[in-house]
Coordinates of C-alpha atoms (C1' of nucleotides) in Angstrom, one line a residue:
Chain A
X1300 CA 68.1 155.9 -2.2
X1301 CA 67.9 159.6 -3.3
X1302 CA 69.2 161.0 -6.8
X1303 CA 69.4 164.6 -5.4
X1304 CA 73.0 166.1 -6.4
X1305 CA 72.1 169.9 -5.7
X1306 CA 71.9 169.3 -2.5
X1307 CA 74.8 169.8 0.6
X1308 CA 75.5 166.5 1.7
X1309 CA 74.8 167.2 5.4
X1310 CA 71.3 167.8 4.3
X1311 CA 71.5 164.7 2.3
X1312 CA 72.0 162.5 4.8
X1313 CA 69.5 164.4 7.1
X1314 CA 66.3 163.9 4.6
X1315 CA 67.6 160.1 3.7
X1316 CA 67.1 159.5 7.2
X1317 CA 64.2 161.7 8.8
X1318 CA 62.6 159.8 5.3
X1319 CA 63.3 156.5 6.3
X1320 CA 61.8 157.2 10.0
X1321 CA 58.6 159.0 8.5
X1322 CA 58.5 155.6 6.5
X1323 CA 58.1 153.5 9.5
X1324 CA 61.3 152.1 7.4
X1325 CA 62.8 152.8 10.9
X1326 CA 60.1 152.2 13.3
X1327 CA 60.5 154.2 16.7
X1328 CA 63.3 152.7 19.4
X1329 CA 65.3 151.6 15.7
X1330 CA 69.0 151.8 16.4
X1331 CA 70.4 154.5 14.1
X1332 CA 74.0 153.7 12.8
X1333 CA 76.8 155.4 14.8
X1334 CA 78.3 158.3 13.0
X1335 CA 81.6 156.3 12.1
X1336 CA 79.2 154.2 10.3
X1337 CA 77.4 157.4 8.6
X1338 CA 80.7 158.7 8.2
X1339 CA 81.8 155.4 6.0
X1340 CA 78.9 155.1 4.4
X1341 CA 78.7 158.2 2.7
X1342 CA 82.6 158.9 2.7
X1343 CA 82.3 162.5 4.8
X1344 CA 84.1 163.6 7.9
X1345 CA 82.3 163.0 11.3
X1346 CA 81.7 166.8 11.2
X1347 CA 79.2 166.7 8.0
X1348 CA 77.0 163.4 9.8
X1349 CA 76.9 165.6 13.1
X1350 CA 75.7 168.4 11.6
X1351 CA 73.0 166.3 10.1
X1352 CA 72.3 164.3 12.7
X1353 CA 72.4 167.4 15.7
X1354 CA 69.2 169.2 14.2
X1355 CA 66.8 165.8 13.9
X1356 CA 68.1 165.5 17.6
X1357 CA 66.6 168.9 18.1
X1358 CA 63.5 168.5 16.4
X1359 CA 62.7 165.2 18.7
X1360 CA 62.9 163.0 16.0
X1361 CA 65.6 161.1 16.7
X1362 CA 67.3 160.5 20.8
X1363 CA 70.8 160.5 21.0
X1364 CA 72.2 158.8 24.0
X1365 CA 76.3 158.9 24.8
X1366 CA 77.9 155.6 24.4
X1367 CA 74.7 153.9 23.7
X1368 CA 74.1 155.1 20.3
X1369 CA 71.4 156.7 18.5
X1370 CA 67.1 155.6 18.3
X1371 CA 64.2 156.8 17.0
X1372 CA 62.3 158.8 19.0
X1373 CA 58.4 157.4 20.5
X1374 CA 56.7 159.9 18.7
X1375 CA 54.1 161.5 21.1
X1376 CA 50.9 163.7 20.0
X1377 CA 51.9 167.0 21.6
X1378 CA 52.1 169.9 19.0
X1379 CA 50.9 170.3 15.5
X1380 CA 52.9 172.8 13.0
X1381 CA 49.5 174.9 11.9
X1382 CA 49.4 176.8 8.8
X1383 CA 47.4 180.1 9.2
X1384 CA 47.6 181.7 5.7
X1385 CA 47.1 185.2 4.5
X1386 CA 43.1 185.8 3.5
X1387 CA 43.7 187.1 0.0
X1388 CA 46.4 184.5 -0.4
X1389 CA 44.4 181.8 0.3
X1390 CA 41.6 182.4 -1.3
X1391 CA 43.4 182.9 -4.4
X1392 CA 44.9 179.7 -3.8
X1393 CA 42.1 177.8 -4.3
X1394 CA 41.4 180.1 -7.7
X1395 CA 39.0 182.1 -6.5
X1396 CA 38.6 185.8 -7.4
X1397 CA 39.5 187.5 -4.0
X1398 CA 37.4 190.5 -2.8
X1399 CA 37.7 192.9 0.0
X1400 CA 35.2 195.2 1.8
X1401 CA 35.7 197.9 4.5
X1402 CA 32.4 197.9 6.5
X1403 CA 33.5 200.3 9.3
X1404 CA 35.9 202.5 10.2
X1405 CA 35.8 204.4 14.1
X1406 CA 38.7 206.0 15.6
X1407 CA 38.3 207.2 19.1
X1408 CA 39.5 205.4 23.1
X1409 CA 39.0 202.3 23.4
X1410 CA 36.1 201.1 25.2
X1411 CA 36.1 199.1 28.2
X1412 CA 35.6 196.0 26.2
X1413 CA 38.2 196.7 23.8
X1414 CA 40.3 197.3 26.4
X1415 CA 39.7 194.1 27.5
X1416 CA 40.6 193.2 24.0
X1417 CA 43.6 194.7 23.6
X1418 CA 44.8 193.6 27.3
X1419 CA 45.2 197.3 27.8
X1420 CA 44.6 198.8 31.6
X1421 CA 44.5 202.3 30.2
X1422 CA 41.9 203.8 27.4
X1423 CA 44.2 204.1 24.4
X1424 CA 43.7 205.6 20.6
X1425 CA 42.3 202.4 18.9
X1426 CA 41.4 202.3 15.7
X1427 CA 38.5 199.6 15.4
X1428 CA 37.6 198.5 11.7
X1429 CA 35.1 195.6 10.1
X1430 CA 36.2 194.1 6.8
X1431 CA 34.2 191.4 4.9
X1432 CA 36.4 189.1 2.7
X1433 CA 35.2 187.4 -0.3
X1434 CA 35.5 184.3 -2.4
X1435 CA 34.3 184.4 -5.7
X1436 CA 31.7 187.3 -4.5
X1437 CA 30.5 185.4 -1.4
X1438 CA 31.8 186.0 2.4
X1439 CA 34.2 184.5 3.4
X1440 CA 35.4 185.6 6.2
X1441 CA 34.5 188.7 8.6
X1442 CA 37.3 190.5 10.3
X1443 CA 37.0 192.4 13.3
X1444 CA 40.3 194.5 14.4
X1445 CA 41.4 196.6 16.8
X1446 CA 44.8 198.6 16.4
X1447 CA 46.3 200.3 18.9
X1448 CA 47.3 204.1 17.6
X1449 CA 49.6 204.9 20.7
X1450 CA 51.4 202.0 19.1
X1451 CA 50.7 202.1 15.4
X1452 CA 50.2 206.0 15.1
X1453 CA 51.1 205.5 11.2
X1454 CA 47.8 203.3 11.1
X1455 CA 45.6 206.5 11.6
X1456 CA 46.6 208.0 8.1
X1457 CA 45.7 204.7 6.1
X1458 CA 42.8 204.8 4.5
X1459 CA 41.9 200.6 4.5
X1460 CA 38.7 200.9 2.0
X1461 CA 41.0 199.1 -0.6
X1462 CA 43.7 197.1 1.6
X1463 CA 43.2 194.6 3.7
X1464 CA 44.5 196.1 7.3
X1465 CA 46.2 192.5 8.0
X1466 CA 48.3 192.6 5.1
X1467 CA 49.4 196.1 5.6
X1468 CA 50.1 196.1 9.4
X1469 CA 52.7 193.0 8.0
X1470 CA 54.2 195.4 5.9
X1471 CA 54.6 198.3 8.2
X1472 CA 54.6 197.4 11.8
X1473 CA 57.2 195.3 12.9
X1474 CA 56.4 192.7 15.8
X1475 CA 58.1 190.6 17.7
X1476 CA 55.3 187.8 19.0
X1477 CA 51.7 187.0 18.4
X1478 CA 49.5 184.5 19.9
X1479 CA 46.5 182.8 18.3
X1480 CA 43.3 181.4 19.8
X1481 CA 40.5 179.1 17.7
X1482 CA 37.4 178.2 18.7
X1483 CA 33.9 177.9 17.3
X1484 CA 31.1 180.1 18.3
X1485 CA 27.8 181.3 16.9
X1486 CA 27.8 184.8 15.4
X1487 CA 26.2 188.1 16.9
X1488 CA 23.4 189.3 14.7
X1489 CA 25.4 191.5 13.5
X1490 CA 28.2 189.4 11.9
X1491 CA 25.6 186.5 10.4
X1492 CA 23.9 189.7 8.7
X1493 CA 27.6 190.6 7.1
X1494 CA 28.4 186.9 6.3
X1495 CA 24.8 186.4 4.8
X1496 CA 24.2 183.3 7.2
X1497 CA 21.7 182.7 9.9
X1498 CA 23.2 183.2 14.1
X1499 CA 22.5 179.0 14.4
X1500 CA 25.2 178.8 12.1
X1501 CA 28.7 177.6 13.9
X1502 CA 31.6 179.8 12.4
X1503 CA 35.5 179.2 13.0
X1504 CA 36.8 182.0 14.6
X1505 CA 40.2 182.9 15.0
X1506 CA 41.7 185.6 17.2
X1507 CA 45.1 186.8 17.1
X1508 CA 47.3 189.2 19.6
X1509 CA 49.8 190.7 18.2
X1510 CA 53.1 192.7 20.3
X1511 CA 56.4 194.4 19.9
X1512 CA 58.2 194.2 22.2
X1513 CA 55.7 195.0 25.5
X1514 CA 53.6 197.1 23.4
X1515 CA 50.2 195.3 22.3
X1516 CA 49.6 195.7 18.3
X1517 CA 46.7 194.8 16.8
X1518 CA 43.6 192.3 17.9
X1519 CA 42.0 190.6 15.0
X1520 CA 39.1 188.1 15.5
X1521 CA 38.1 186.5 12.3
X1522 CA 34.7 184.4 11.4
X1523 CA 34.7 182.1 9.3
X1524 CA 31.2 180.8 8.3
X1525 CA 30.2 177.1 8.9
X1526 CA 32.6 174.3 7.4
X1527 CA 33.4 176.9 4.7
X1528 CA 37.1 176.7 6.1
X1529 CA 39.3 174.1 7.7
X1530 CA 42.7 174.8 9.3
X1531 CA 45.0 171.9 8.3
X1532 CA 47.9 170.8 10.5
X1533 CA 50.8 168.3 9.3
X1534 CA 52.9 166.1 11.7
X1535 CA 55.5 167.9 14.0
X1536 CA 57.8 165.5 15.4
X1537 CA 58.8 167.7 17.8
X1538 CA 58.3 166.1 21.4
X1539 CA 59.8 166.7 24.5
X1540 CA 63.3 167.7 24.7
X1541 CA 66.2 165.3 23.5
X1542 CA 68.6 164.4 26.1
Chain B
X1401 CA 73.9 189.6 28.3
X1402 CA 73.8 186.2 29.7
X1403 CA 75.7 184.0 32.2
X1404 CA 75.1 180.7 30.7
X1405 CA 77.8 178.3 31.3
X1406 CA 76.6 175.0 30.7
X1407 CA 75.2 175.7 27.3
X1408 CA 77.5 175.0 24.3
X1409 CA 78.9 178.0 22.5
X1410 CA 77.1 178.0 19.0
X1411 CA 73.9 177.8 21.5
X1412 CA 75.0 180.9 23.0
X1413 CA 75.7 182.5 20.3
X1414 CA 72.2 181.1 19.1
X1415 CA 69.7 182.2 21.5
X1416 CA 71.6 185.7 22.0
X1417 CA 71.1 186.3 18.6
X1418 CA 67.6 185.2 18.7
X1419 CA 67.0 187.1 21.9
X1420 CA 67.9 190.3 20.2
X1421 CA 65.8 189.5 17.6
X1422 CA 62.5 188.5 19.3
X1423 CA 63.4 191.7 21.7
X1424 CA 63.3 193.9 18.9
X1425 CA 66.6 195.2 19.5
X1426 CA 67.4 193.8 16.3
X1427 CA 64.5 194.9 14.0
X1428 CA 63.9 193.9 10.8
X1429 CA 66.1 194.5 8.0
X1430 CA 68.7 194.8 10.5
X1431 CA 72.0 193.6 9.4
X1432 CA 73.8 190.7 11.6
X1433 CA 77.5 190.9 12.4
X1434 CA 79.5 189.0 9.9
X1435 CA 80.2 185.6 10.8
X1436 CA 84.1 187.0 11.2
X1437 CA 83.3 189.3 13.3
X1438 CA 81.3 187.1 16.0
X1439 CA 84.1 184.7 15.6
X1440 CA 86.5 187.7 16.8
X1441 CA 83.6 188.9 19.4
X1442 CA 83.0 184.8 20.9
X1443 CA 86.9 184.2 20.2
X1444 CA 85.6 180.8 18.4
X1445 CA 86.2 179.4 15.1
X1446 CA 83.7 180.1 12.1
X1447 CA 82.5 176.6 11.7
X1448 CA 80.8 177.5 15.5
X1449 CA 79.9 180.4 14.2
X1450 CA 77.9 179.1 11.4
X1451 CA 76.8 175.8 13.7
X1452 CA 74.7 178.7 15.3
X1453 CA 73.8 181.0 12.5
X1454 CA 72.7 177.7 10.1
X1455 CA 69.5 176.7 12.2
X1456 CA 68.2 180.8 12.2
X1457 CA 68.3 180.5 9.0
X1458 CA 66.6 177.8 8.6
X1459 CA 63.7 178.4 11.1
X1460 CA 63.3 181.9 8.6
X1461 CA 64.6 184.1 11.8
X1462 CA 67.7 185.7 9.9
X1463 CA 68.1 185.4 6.0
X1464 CA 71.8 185.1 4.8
X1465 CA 73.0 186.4 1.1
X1466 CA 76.3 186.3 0.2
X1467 CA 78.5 189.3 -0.1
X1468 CA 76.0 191.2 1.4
X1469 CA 75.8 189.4 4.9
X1470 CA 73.1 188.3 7.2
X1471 CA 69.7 190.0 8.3
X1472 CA 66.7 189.8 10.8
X1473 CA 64.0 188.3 8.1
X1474 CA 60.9 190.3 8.1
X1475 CA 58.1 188.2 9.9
X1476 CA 55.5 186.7 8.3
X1477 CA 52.4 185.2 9.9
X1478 CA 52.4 181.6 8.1
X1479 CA 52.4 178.8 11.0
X1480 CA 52.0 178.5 14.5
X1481 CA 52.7 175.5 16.8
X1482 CA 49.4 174.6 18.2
X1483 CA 49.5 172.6 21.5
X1484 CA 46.5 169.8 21.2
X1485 CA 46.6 167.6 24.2
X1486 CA 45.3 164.7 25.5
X1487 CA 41.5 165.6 26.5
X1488 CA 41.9 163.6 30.0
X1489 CA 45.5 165.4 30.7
X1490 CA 43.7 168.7 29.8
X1491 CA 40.8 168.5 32.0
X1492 CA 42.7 167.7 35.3
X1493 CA 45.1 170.1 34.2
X1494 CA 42.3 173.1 34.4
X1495 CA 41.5 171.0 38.2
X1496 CA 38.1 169.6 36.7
X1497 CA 37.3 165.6 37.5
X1498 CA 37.6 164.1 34.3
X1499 CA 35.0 161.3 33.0
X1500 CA 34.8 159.0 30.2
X1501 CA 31.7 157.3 29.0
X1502 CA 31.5 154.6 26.2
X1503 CA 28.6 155.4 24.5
X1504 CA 29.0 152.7 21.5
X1505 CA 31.4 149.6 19.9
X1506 CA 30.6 147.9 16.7
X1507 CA 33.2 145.8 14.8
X1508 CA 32.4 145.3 11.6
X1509 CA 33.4 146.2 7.9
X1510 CA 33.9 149.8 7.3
X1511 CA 30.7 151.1 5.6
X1512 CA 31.3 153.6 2.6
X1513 CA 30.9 156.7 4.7
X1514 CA 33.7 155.2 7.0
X1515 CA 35.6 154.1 4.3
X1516 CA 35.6 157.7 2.8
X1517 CA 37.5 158.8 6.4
X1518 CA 39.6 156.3 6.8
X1519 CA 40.8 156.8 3.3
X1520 CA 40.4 153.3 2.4
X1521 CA 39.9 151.9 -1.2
X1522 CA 38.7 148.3 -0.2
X1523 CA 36.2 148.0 3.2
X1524 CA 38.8 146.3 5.6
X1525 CA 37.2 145.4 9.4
X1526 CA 37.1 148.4 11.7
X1527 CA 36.1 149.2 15.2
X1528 CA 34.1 152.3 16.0
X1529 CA 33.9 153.4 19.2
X1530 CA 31.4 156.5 20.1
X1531 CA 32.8 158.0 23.9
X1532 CA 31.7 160.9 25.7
X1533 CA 34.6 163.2 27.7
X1534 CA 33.1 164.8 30.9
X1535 CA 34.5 167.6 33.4
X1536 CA 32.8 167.7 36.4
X1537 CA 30.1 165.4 35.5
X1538 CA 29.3 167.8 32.0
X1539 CA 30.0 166.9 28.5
X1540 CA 33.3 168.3 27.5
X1541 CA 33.7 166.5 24.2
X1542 CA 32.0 163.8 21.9
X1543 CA 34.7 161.1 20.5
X1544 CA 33.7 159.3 17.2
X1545 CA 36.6 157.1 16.0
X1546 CA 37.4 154.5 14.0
X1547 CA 40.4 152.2 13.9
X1548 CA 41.6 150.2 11.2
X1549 CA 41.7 146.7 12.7
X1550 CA 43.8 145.2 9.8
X1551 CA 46.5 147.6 10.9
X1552 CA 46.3 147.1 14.8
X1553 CA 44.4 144.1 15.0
X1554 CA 45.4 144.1 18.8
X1555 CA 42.7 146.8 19.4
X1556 CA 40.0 144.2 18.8
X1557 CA 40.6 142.7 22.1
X1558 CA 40.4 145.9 23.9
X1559 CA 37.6 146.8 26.1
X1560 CA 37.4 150.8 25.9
X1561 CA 34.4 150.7 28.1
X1562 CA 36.8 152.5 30.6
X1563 CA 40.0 153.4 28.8
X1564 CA 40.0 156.0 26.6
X1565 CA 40.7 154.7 23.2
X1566 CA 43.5 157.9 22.5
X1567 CA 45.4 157.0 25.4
X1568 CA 45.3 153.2 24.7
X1569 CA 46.6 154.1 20.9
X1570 CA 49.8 155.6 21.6
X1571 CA 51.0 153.6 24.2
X1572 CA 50.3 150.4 21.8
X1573 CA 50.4 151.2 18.1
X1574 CA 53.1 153.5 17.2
X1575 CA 52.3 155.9 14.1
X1576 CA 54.5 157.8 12.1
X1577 CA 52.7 160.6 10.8
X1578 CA 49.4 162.6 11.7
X1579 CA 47.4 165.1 10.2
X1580 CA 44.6 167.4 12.0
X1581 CA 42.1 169.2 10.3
X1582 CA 40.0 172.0 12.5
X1583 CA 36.4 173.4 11.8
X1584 CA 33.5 174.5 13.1
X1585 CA 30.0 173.0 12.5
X1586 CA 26.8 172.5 14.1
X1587 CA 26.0 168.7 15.9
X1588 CA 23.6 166.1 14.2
X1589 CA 20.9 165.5 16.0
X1590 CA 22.6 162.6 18.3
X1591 CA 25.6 164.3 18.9
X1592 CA 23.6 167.3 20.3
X1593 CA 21.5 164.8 22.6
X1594 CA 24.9 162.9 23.4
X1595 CA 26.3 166.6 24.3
X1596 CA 23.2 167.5 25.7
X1597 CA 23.1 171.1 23.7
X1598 CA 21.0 172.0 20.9
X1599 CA 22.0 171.5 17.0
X1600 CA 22.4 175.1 16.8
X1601 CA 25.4 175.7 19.0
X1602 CA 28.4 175.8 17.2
X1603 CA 30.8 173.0 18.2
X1604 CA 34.6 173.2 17.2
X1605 CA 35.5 170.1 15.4
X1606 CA 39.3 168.8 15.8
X1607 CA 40.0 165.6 12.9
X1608 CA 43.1 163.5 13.3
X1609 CA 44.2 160.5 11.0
X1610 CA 46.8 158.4 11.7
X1611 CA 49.5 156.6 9.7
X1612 CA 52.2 153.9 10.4
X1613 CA 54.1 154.1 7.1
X1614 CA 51.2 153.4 4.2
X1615 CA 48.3 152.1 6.6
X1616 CA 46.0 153.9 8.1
X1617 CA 45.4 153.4 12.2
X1618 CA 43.1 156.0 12.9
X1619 CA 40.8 158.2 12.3
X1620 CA 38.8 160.1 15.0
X1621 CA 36.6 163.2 15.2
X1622 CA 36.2 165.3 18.6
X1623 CA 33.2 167.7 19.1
X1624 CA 33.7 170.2 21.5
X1625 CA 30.8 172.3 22.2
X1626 CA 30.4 175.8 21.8
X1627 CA 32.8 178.4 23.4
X1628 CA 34.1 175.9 26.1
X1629 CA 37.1 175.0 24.3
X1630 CA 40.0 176.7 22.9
X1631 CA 43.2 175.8 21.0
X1632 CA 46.0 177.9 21.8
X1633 CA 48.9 178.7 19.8
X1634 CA 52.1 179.9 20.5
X1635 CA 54.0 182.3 18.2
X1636 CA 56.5 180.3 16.2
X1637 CA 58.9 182.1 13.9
X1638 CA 59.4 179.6 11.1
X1639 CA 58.4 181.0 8.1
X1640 CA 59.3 180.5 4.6
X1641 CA 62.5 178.4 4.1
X1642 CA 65.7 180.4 3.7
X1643 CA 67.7 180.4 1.0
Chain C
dG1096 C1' 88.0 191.7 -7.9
dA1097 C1' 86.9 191.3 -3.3
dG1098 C1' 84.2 189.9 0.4
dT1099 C1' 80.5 187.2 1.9
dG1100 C1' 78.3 182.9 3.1
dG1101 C1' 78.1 177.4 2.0
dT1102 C1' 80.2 173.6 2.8
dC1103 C1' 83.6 170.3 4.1
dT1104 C1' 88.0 168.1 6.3
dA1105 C1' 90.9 165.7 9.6
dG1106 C1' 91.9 166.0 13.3
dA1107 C1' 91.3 167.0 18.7
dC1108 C1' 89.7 166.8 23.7
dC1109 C1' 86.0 166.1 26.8
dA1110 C1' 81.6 164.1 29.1
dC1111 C1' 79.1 160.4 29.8
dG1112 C1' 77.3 155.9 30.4
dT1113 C1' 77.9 151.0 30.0
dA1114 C1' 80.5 147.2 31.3
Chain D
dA1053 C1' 88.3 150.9 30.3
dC1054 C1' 86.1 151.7 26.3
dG1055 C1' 83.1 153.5 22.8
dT1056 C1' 79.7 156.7 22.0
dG1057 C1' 78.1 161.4 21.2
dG1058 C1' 79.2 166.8 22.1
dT1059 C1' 81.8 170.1 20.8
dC1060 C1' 85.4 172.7 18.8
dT1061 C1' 89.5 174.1 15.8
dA1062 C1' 92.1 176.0 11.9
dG1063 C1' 92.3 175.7 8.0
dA1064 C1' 90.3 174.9 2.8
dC1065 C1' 87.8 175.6 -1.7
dC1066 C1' 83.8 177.1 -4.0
dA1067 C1' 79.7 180.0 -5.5
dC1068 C1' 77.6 183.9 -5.5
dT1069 C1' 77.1 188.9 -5.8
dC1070 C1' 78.0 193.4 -5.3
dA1071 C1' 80.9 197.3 -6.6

DNA sequence: GAGTGGTCTAGACCACGTA
DNA sequence: ACGTGGTCTAGACCACTCA
């Protein structure tokens, strides 16, 4: 079925069958063959097919029941794997010349609303900056950041006329979690006057909280303009937990 | 550091690992304890060892190099898990009366602009179905779907005049693969009026086409208007693939 | 060369669920 | 009672890579 030799064998037998269930070769509630019969079939110890088997079990794909045997799991629309690349990565991606702008730089306490932002009870050092990011010369996306300085302090000695402050932060902050919101809204005057577009036009926007630890990061909202930018998902098989 | 018992070892060993990790005990760069020395410090055998190491590794957590040992990978942002659930389960869920409406129902050949979404070379019979999603009584999101009756001819007989067709789909016609595409764009004209908002207000759009094996079920768009919608997402540490 | 991870073996015992 | 998966052991050989 495959002609892959560089690969472990484990693995082997892993992307033979996650293939044959993404197939609909083996349609869902399929009986898998028991490991004996995984183990004879491609002449490995019991230890090499569990350790194929055990992280499809993991992922959902597959239910593995004691005695019974092993089935396809009834794949259920739950959670999608989303990509959400780098700016300057995808835009050169799509071979376009990539261009950055720093609009605005203030350093000072947060304000009540970036407070609010930040999920911070008390004012802070915040660092608040507007970028504009270009495809082939046109906007492409408007960034609005906070960063906390109480947390960042090596932040405050960047000057970000020339680097983008998400790829940077990557570099230098470590973090630990990050949570992501999408929606669509219509932009302030202020943002369709950046993104050359008019405030009827529905952008993408995508915020993003970033922590170490308990300490709050970074808050980036980003605006995409109008259909200018789609966020793709593939399949995730992963479902509820496998018994 | 935990008092687990009815977990397996390499599991253990797993999520204390991973707890350090996401803590930030174990920062970035840091090195991991050789897989000889957790086997002295769990009093296990390597092959448990690397049972629990193997799957870090592979979710981008830790990076492993030979002779040199094993580190905390240095996180990139690349892909979250993004939760999208069923719109009736997500209304009650925020304790909002859900409503469904069935707007419209043609069967008929797929026209070239339907043709074009469903990814279809030759026009094969479809049924779309326009639906409107209410909580409490006010639009919450505009369904347009199509479904590819050659592929789940059973849908034909199916009166979605009070099911939703989602629901109906994947407890009849199992799929094997998805794929979700998200934007942001202003309504035409009748999905404004179906909405009951104007053309200018910026409506997240969430696409979903559906595969069993080669054929194409489904393909449906959801319009959710303006700011009254979000899709949250969870960090998720899976990042490039380990070598 | 020496030490690390990568992979595999040929057993073993146990838990669990079906019969 | 029996057959399945769940887990683990105590070795083994290899490849890679750093010193």
């Amino acid at each position: 079925m495959t002609g892959r030799q560089d690969e472990s064998l484990n693995k082997r037998i892993r992307t033979d069958i996650s293939e044959r269930i993404l197939s609909g070769a083996w349609p869902p509630g399929h009986r898998i063959p028991f490991e004996h019969e995984l183990m004879a079939a491609y002449g490995c110890s019991r230890m090499t097919v569990n350790k194929a088997l055990a992280p499809l079990a993991e992922q959902g794909l597959i239910v593995r029941r004691r005695k019974a045997g092993t089935f396809v799991a009834r794949p259920r629309i739950h959670s999608v794997v989303l990509d959400i690349p780098d700016i300057a990565a995808e835009v050169t991606a799509r071979g376009e010349p990539y261009g950055y702008e720093l609009l605005s730089r203030r350093v000072g306490r947060a304000g009540s609303s970036e407070m609010a932002e930040l999920g911070l009870d008390a004012p802070v050092k915040v660092l608040a900056l507007r970028c504009l990011h270009r495809a082939s010369g046109r906007p492409f996306a408007l960034e609005e950041r906070l960063i906390n300085l109480d947390a960042a302090p090596e932040a405050a000695d960047v000057d970000f006329g020339e680097t983008p402050p998400g790829g940077w932060l990557l570099g230098h902050v470590p973090w630990t979690q990050a949570e992501h919101r999408i929606s669509a809204a219509n932009p302030s005057r202020a943002i369709a006057g950046a993104l050359g577009i008019e405030t009827t036009t529905a952008c993408l926007v995508l915020e993003r909280q970033t922590w170490r630890g308990a300490d709050r990061i970074t808050h980036v909202r980003l605006f995409f303009p109008g259909e200018a930018y789609d966020l793709v998902a593939r399949f995730a098989p992963r479902q509820e937990a496998a018994g």
